[in-house]
PDB file of C-alpha atoms in Angstrom:
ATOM      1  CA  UNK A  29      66.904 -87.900 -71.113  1.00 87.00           C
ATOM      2  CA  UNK A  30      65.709 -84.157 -71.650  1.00 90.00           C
ATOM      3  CA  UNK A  31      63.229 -85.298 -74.020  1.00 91.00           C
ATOM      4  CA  UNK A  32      61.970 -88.235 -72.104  1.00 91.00           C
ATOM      5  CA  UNK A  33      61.133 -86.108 -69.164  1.00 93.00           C
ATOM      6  CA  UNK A  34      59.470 -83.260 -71.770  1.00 91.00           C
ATOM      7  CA  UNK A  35      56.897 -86.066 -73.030  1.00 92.00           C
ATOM      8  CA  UNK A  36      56.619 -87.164 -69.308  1.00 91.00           C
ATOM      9  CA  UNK A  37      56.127 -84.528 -67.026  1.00 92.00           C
ATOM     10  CA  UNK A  38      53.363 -81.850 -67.051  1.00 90.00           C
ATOM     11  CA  UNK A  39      53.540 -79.020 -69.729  1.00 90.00           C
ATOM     12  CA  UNK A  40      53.554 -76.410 -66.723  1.00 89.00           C
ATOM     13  CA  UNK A  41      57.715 -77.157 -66.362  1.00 92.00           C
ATOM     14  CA  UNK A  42      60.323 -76.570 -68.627  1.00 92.00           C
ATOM     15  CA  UNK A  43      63.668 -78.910 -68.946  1.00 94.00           C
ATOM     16  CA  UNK A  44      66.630 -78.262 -70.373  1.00 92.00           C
ATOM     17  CA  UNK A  45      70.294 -78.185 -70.251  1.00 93.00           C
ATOM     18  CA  UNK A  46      71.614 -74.477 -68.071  1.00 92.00           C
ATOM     19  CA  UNK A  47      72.746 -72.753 -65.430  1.00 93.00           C
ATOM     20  CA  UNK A  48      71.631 -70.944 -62.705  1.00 94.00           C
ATOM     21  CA  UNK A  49      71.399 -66.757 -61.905  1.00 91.00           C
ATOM     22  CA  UNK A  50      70.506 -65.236 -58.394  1.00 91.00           C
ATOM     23  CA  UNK A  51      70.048 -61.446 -58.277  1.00 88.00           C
ATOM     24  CA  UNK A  52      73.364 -61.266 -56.598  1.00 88.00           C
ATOM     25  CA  UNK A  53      74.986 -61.901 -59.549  1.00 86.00           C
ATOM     26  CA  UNK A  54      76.014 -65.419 -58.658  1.00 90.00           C
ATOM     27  CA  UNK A  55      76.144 -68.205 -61.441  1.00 91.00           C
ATOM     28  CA  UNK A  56      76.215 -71.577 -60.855  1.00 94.00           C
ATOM     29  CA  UNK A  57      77.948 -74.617 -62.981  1.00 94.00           C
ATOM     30  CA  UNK A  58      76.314 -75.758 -66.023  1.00 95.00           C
ATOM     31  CA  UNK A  59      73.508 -78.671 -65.394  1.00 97.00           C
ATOM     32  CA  UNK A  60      72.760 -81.081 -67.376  1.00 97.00           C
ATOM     33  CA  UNK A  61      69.124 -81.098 -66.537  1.00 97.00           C
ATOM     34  CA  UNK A  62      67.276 -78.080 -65.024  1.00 96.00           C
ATOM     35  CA  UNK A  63      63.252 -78.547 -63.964  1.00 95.00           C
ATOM     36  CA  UNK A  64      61.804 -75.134 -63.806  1.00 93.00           C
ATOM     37  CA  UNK A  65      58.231 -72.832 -63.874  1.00 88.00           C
ATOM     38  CA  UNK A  66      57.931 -72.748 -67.764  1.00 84.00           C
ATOM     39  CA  UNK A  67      54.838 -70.219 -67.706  1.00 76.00           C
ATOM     40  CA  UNK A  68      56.044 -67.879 -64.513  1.00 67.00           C
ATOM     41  CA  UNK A  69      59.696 -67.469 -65.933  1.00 67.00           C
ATOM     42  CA  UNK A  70      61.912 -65.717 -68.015  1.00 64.00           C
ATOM     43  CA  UNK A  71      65.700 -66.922 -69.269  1.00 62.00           C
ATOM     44  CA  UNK A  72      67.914 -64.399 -68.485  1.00 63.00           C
ATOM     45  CA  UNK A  73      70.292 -65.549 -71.471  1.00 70.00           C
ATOM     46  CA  UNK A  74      69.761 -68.078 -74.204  1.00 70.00           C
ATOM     47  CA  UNK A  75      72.837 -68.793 -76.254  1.00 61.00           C
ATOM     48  CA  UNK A  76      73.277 -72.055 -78.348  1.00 60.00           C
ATOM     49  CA  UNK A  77      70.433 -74.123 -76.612  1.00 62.00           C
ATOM     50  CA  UNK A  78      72.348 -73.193 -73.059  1.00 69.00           C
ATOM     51  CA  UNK A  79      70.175 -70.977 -71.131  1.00 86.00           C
ATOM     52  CA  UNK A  80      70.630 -68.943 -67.943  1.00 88.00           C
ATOM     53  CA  UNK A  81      67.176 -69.280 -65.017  1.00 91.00           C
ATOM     54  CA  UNK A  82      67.023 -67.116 -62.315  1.00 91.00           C
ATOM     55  CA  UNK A  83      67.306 -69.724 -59.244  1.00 93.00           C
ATOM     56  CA  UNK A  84      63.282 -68.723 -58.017  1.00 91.00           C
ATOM     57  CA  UNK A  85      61.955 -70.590 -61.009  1.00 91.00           C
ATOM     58  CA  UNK A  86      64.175 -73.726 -60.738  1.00 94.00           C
ATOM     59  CA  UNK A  87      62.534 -77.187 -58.817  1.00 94.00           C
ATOM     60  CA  UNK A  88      65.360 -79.401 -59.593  1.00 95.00           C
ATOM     61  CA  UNK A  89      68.929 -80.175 -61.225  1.00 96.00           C
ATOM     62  CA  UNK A  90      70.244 -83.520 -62.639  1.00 97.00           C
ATOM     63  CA  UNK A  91      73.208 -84.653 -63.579  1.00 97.00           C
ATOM     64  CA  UNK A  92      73.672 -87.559 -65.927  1.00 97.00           C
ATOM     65  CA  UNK A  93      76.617 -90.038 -66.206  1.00 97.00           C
ATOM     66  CA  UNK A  94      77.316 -92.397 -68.778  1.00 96.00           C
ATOM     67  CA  UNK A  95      79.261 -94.020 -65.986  1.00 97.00           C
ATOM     68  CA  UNK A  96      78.765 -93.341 -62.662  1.00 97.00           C
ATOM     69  CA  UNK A  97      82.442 -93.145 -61.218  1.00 97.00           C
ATOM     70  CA  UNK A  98      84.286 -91.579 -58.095  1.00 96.00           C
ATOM     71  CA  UNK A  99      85.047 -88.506 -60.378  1.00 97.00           C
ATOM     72  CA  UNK A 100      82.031 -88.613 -62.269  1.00 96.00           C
ATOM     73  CA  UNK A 101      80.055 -88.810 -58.594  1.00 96.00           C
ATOM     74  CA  UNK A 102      82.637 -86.113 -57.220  1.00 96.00           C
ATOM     75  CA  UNK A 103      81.751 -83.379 -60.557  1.00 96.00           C
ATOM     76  CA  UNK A 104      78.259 -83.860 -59.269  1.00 97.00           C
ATOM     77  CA  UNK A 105      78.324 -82.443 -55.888  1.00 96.00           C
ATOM     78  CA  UNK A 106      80.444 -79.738 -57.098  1.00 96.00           C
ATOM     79  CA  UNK A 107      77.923 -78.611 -59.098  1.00 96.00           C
ATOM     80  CA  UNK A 108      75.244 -79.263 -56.747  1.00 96.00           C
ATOM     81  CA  UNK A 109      77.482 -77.134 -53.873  1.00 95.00           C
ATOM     82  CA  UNK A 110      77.768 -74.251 -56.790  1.00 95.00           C
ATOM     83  CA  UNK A 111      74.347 -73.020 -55.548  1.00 95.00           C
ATOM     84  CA  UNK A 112      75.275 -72.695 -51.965  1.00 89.00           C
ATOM     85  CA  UNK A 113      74.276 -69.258 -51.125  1.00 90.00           C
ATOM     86  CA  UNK A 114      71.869 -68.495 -53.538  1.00 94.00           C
ATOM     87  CA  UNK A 115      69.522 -66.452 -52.249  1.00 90.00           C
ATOM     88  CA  UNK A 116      65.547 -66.272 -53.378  1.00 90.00           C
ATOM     89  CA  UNK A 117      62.877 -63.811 -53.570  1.00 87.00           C
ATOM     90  CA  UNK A 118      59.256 -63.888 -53.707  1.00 86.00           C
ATOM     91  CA  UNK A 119      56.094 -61.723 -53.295  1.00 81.00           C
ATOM     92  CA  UNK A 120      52.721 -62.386 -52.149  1.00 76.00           C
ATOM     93  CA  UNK A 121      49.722 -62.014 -54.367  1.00 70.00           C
ATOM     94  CA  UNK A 122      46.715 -63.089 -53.230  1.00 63.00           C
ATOM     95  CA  UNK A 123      43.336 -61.514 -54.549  1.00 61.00           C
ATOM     96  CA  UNK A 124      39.962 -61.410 -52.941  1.00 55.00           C
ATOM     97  CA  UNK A 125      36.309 -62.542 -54.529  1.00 54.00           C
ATOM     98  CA  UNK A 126      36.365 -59.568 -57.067  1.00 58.00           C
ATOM     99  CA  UNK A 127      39.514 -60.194 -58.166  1.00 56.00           C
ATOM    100  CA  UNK A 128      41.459 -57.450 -56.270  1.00 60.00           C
ATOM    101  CA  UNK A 129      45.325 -57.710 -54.977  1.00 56.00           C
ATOM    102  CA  UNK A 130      45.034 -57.552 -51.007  1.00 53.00           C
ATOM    103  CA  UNK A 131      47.631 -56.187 -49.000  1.00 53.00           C
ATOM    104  CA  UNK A 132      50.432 -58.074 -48.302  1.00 55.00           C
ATOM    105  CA  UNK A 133      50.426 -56.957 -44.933  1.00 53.00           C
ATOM    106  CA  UNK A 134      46.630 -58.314 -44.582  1.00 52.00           C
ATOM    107  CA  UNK A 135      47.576 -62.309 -45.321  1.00 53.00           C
ATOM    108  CA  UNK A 136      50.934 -62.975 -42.946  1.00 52.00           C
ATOM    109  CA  UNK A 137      48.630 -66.009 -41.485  1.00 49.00           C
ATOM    110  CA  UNK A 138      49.311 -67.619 -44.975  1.00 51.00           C
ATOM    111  CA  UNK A 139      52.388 -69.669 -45.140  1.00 53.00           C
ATOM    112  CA  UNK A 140      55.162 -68.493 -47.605  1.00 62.00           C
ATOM    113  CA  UNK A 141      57.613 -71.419 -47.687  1.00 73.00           C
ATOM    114  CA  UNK A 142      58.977 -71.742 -51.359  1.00 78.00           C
ATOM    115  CA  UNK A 143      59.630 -74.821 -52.953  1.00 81.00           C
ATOM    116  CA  UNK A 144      62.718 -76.371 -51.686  1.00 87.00           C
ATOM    117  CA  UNK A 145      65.155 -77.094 -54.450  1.00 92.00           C
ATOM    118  CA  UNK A 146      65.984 -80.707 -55.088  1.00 94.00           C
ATOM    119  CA  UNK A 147      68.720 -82.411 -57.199  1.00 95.00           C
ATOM    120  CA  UNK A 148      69.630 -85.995 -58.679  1.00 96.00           C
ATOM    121  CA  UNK A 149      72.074 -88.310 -60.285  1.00 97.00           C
ATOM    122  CA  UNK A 150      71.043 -90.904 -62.733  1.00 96.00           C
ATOM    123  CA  UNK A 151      73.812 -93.624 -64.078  1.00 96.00           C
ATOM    124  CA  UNK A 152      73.510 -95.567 -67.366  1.00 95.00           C
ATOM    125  CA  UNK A 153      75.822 -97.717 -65.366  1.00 95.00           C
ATOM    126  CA  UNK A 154      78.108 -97.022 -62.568  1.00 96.00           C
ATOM    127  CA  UNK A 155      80.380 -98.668 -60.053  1.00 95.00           C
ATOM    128  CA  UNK A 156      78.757-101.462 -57.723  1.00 93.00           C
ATOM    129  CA  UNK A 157      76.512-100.370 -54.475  1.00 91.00           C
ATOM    130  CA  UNK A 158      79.003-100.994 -51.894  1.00 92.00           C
ATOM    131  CA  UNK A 159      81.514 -98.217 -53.824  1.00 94.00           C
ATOM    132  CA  UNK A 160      78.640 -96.140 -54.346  1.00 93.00           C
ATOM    133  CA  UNK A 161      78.001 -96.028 -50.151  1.00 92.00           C
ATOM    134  CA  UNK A 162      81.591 -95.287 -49.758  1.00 94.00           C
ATOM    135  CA  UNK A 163      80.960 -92.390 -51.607  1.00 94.00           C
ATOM    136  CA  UNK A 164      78.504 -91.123 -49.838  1.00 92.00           C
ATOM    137  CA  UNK A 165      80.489 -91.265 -46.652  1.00 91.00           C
ATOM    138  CA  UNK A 166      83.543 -89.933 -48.151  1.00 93.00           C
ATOM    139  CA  UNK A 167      81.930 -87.022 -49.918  1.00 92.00           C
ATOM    140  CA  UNK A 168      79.350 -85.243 -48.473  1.00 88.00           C
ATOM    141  CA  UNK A 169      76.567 -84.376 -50.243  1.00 91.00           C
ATOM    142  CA  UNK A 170      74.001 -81.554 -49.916  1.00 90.00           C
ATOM    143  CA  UNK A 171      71.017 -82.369 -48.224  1.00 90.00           C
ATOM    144  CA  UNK A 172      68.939 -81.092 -51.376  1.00 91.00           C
ATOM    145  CA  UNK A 173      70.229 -84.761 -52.881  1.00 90.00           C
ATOM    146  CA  UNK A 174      67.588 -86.819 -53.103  1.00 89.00           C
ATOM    147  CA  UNK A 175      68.341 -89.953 -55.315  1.00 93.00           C
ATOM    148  CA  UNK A 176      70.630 -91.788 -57.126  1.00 95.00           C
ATOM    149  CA  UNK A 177      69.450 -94.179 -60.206  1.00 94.00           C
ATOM    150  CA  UNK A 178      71.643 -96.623 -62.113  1.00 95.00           C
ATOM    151  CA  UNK A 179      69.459 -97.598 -65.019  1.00 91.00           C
ATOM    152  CA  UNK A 180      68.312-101.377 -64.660  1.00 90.00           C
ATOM    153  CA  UNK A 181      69.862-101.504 -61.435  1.00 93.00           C
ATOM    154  CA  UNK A 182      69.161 -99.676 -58.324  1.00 93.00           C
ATOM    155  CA  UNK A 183      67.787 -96.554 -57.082  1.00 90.00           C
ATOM    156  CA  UNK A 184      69.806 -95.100 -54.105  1.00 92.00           C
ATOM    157  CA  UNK A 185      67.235 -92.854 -51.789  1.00 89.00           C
ATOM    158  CA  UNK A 186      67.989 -90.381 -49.148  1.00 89.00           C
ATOM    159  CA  UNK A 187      66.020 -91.645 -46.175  1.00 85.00           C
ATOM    160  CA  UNK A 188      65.250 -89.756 -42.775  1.00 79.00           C
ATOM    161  CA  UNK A 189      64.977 -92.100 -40.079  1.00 78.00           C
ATOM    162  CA  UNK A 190      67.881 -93.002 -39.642  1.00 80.00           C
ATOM    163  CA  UNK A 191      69.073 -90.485 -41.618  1.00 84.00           C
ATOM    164  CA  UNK A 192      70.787 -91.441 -44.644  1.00 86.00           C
ATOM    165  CA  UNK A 193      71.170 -93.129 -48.002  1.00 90.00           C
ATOM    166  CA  UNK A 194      69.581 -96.606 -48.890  1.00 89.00           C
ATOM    167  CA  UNK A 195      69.537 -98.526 -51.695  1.00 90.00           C
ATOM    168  CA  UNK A 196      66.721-100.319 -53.367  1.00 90.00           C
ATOM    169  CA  UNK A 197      67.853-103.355 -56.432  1.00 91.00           C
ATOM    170  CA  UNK A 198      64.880-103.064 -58.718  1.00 90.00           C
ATOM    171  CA  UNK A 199      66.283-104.390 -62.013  1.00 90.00           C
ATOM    172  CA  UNK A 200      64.693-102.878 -65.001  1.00 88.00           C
ATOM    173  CA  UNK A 201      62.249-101.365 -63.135  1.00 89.00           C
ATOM    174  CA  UNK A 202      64.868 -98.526 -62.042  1.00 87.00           C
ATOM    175  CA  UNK A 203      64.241 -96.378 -64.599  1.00 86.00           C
ATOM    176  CA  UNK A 204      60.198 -95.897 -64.295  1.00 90.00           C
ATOM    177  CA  UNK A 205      60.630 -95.524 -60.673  1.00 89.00           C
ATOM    178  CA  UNK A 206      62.750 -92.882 -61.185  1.00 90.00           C
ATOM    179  CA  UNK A 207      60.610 -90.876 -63.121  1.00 92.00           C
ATOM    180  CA  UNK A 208      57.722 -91.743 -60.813  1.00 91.00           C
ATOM    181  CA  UNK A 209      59.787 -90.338 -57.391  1.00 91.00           C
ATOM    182  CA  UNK A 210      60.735 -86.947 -60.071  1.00 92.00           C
ATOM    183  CA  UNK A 211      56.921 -86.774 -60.645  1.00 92.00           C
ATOM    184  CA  UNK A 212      56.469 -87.097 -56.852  1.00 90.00           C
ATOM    185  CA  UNK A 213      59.270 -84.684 -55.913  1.00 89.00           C
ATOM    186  CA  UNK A 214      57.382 -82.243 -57.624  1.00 90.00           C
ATOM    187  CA  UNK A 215      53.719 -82.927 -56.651  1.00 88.00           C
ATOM    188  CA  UNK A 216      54.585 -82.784 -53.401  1.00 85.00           C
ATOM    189  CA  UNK A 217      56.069 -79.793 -53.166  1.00 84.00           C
ATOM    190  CA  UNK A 218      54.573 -77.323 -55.167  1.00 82.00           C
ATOM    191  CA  UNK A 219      55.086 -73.794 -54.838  1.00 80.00           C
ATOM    192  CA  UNK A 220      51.822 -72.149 -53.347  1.00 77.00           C
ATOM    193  CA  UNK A 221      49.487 -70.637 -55.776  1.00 73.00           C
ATOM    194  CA  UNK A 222      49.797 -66.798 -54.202  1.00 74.00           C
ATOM    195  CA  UNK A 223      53.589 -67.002 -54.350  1.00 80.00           C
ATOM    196  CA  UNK A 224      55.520 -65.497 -57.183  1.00 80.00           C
ATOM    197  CA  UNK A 225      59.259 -64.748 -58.087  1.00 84.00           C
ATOM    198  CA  UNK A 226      60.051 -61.148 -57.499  1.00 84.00           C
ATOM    199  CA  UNK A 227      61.856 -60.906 -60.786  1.00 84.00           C
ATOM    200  CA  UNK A 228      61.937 -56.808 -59.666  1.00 82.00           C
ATOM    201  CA  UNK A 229      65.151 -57.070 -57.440  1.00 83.00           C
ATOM    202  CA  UNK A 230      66.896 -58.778 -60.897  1.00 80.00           C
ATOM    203  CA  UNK A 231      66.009 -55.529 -62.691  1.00 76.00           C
ATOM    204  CA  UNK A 232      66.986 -53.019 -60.168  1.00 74.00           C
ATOM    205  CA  UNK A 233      70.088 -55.155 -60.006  1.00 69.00           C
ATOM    206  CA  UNK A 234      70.552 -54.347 -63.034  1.00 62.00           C
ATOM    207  CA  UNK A 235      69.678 -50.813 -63.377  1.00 62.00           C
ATOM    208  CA  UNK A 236      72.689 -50.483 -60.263  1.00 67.00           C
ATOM    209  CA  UNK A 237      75.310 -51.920 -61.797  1.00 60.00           C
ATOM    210  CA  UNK A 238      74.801 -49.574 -65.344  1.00 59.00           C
ATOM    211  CA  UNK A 239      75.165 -46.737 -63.150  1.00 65.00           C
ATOM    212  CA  UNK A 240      73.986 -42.998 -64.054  1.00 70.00           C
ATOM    213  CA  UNK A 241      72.417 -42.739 -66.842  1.00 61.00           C
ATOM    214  CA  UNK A 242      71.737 -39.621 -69.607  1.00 70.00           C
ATOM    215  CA  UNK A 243      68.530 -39.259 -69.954  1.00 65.00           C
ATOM    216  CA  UNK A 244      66.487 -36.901 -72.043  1.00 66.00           C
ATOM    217  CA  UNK A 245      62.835 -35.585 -72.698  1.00 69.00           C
ATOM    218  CA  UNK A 246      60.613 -35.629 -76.148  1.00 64.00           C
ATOM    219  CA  UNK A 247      58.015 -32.748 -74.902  1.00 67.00           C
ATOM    220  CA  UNK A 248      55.016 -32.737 -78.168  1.00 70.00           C
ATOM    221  CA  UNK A 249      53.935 -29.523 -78.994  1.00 68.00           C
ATOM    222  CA  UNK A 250      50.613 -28.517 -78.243  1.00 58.00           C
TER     223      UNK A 250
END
């Protein structure tokens, strides 16, 4: 799956198999599927193909079941929920016509909404719709949930109005509408173009929790 969507989806995002890092420290539960800001980001940890991305470069988590089950659908939204409380930060950069940074202060009329964080399940098979809707009721999920896909079956969407879940029998042509509504989920909410991760707050982070530090001079002679 990580390699269909790396031939599939715009060279700008990255996908792979992690977790995810705020600058509090928190750590979520390993996803099978992390979309994230390949160009804007940096991996906090890389160890054995399992990396570690700070939560302002990620657009979107899936997790994928050989069988989609109670438990199975239950592990999900536990690892979905694992992100509750994450907290994000961003800066402003926006440059004039000669290329220089204006204040921040000097462009509050822009909107600074980051992207809003989606996730996913997708099913090589699972239990029958009907089970599937029980689910839903039984277990809440987060709102950031968008979609469910059982391959050559069905694609289960979150709708508004009403608000809710409803699912759509498409056959085989489940799985390219699934990759079609990822594609969408992304092009419709892209992060604006004068909005960047404030990696900063990880590093002073970081810099706190070493503590006091020796430090000495190298003066050259003259």
């Amino acid at each position: 799956m990580i390699d269909l969507l790396r031939d599939t989806l715009p060279p700008r995002f990255a996908i792979d198999k992690g977790k995810l890092i705020d600058s509090d420290g928190r750590m979520s539960k390993e996803f099978d599927i992390v979309i994230y800001e390949k160009n804007e980001c940096f991996t906090a940890m890389k160890i054995s193909g399992r990396i570690i991305i700070p939560i302002e470069a990620v657009y979107g988590m899936i997790e994928v079941k050989s069988f989609l089950n109670k438990e199975n659908y239950v592990d999900s939204i536990e690892k979905f929920k694992s992100i509750s409380g994450f907290t994000r930060h961003f800066v402003k950069h926006i440059f004039d016509g000669d290329r220089k940074l204006i204040p921040s202060d000097k462009i509050q009329s822009k909107p600074d909404k980051p992207p809003i964080i989606w996730s996913m399940i997708i099913g090589f098979d699972g239990v029958q719709s009907k089970t599937l809707s029980k689910y839903l009721e039984e277990i809440q999920p987060p709102d950031f949930l968008l979609e469910i896909c059982i391959a050559n079956r069905e694609l289960i969407m979150k709708w508004m109005n009403p608000r809710g879940f409803k699912g759509i029998l498409l056959d085989d042509l489940s799985a390219g509408f699934m990759l079609w509504s990822i594609l969408d989920f992304l092009n419709a909410n892209r992060r604006p173009a004068y909005l960047f991760p404030d990696y900063r707050i990880y590093t002073n982070k970081i810099v706190d929790s070493i503590g006091p530090m020796k430090v000495w001079n190298h003066v050259e002679k003259g």
